[in-house]
C-alpha positions as YAML, in Angstrom:
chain: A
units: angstrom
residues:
- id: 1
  name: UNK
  ca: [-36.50, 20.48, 8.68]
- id: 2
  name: UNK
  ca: [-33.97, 23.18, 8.59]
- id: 3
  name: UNK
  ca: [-31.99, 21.99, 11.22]
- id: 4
  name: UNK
  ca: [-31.59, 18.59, 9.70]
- id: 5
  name: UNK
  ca: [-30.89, 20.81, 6.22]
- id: 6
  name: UNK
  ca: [-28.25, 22.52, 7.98]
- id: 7
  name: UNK
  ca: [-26.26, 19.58, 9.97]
- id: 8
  name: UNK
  ca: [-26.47, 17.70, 6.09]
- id: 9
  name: UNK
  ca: [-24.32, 20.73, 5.08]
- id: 10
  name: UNK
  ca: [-21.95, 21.55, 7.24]
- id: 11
  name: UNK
  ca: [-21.05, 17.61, 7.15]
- id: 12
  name: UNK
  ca: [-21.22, 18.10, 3.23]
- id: 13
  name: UNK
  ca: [-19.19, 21.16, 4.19]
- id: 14
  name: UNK
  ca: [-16.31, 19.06, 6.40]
- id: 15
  name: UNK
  ca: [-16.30, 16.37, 4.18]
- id: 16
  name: UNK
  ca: [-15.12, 18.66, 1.04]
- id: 17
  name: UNK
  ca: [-13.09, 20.54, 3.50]
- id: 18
  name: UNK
  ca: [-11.07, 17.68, 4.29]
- id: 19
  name: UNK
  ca: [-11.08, 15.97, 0.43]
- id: 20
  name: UNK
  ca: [-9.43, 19.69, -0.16]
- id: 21
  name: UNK
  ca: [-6.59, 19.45, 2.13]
- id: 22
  name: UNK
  ca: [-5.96, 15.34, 1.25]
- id: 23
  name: UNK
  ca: [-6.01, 16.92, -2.56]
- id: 24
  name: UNK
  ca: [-3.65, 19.06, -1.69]
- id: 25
  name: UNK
  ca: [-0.91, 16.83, 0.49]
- id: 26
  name: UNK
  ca: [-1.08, 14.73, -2.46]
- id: 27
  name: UNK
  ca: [-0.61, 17.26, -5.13]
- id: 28
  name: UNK
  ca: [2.01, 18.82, -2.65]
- id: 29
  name: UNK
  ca: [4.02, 15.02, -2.17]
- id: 30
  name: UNK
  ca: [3.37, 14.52, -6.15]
- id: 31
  name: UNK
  ca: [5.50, 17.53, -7.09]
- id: 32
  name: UNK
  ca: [8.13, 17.12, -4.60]
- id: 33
  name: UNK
  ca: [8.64, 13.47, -5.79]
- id: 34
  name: UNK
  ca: [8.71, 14.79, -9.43]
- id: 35
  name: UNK
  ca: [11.06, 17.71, -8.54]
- id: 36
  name: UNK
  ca: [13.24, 15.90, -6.16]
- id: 37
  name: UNK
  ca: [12.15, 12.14, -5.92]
- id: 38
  name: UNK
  ca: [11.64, 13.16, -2.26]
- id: 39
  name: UNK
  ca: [7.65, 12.87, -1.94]
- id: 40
  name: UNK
  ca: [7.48, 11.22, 1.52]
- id: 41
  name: UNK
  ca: [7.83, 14.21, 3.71]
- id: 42
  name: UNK
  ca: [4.73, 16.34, 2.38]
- id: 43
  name: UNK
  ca: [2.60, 12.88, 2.83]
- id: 44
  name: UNK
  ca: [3.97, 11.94, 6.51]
- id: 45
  name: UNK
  ca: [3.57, 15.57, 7.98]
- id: 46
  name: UNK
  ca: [-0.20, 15.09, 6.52]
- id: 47
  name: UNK
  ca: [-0.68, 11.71, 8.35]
- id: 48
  name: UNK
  ca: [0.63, 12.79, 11.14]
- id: 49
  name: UNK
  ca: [-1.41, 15.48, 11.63]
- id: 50
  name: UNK
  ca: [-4.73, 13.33, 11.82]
- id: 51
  name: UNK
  ca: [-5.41, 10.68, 15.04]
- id: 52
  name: UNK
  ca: [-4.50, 7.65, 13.71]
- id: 53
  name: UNK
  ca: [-2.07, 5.13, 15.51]
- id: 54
  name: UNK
  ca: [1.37, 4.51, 14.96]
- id: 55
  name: UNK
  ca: [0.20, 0.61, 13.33]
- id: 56
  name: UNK
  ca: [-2.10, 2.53, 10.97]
- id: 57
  name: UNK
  ca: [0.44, 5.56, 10.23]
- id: 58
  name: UNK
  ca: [3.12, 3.09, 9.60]
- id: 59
  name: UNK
  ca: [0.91, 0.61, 7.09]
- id: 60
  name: UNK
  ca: [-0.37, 4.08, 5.08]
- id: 61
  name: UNK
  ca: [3.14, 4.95, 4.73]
- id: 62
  name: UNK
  ca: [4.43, 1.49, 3.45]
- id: 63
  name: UNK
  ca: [1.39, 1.40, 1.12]
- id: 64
  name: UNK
  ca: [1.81, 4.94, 0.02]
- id: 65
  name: UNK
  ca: [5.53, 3.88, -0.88]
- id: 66
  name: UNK
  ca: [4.78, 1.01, -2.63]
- id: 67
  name: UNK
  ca: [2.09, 2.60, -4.62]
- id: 68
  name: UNK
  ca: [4.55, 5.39, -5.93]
- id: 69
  name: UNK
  ca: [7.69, 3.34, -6.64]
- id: 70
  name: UNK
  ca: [5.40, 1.01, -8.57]
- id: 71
  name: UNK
  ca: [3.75, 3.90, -10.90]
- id: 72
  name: UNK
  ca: [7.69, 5.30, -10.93]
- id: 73
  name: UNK
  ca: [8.95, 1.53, -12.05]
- id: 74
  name: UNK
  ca: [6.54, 1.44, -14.59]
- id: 75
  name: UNK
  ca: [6.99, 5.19, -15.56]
- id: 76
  name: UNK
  ca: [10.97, 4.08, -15.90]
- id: 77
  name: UNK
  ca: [10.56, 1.50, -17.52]
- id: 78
  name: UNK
  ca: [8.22, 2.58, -20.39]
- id: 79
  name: UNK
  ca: [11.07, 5.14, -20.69]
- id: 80
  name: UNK
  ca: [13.84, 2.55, -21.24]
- id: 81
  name: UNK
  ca: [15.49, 3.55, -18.01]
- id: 82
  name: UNK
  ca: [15.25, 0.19, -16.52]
- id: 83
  name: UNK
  ca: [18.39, -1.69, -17.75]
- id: 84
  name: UNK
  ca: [20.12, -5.13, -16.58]
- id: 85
  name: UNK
  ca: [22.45, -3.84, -13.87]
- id: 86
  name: UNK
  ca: [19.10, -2.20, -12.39]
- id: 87
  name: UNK
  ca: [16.98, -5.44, -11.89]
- id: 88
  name: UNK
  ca: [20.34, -6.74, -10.45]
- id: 89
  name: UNK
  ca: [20.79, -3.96, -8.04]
- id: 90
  name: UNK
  ca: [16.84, -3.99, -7.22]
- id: 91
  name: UNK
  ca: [17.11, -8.10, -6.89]
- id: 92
  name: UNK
  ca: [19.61, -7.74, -3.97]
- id: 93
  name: UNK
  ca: [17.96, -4.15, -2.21]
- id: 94
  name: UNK
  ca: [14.00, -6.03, -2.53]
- id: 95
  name: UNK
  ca: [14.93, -8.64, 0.40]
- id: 96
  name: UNK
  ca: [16.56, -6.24, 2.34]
- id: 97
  name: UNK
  ca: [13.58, -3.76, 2.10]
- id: 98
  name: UNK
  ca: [11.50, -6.46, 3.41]
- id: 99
  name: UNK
  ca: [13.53, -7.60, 5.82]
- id: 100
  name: UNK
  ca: [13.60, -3.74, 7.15]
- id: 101
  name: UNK
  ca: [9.67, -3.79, 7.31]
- id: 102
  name: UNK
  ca: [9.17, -6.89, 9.21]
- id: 103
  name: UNK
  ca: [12.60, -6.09, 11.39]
- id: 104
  name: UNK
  ca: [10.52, -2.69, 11.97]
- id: 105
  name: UNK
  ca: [7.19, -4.00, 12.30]
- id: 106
  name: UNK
  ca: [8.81, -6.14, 14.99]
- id: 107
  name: UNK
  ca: [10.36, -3.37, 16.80]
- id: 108
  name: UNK
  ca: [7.31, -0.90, 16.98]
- id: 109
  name: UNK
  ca: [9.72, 1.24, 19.17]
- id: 110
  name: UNK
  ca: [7.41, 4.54, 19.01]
- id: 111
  name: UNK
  ca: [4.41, 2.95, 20.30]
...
């Protein structure tokens, strides 16, 4: 019985070891992207550092990005920051940034 005691907590013990360090790459990417709007790098060392794929480092990135320029959108716009010429501007880049994800999704040159 202590045996099976002990293996339920060092795999208690992992699993809070690793929710600490995901905390932490996410607090880390939060305040660079508040500080610099540059929260990408913190997250992508992080990812890379585990044994996922390219496919399933590349779709956790894109997702990642989307969630954050969403909650900054919405952040901007609350603030009034979001005026006419910017839907314009985003209208044009929002094709392109698709186009760039399916031209790279295509490529896959670092498999």
């Amino acid at each position: 019985f202590s045996l099976a005691t002990y293996g339920t907590e060092a795999y208690r013990d992992a699993v809070e070891t690793a929710l600490d360090v995901t905390r932490q790459g996410a607090r880390l990417s939060g305040v660079a992207n508040g500080a610099s709007g540059v929260g990408g790098p913190p997250i992508v060392l992080y990812y890379l550092a585990g044994d996922d794929g390219s496919a399933a480092l590349r779709a956790t990135v894109i997702c990642y990005f989307f969630v954050i320029d969403a909650i900054s959108a919405g952040i901007y716009g609350a603030q009034g920051f979001i005026t006419r010429e910017v839907l314009m501007l985003t209208a044009m880049c929002v094709p392109l940034s698709i186009g760039g994800v399916w031209l790279g999704s295509r490529l896959r040159l670092f498999d």
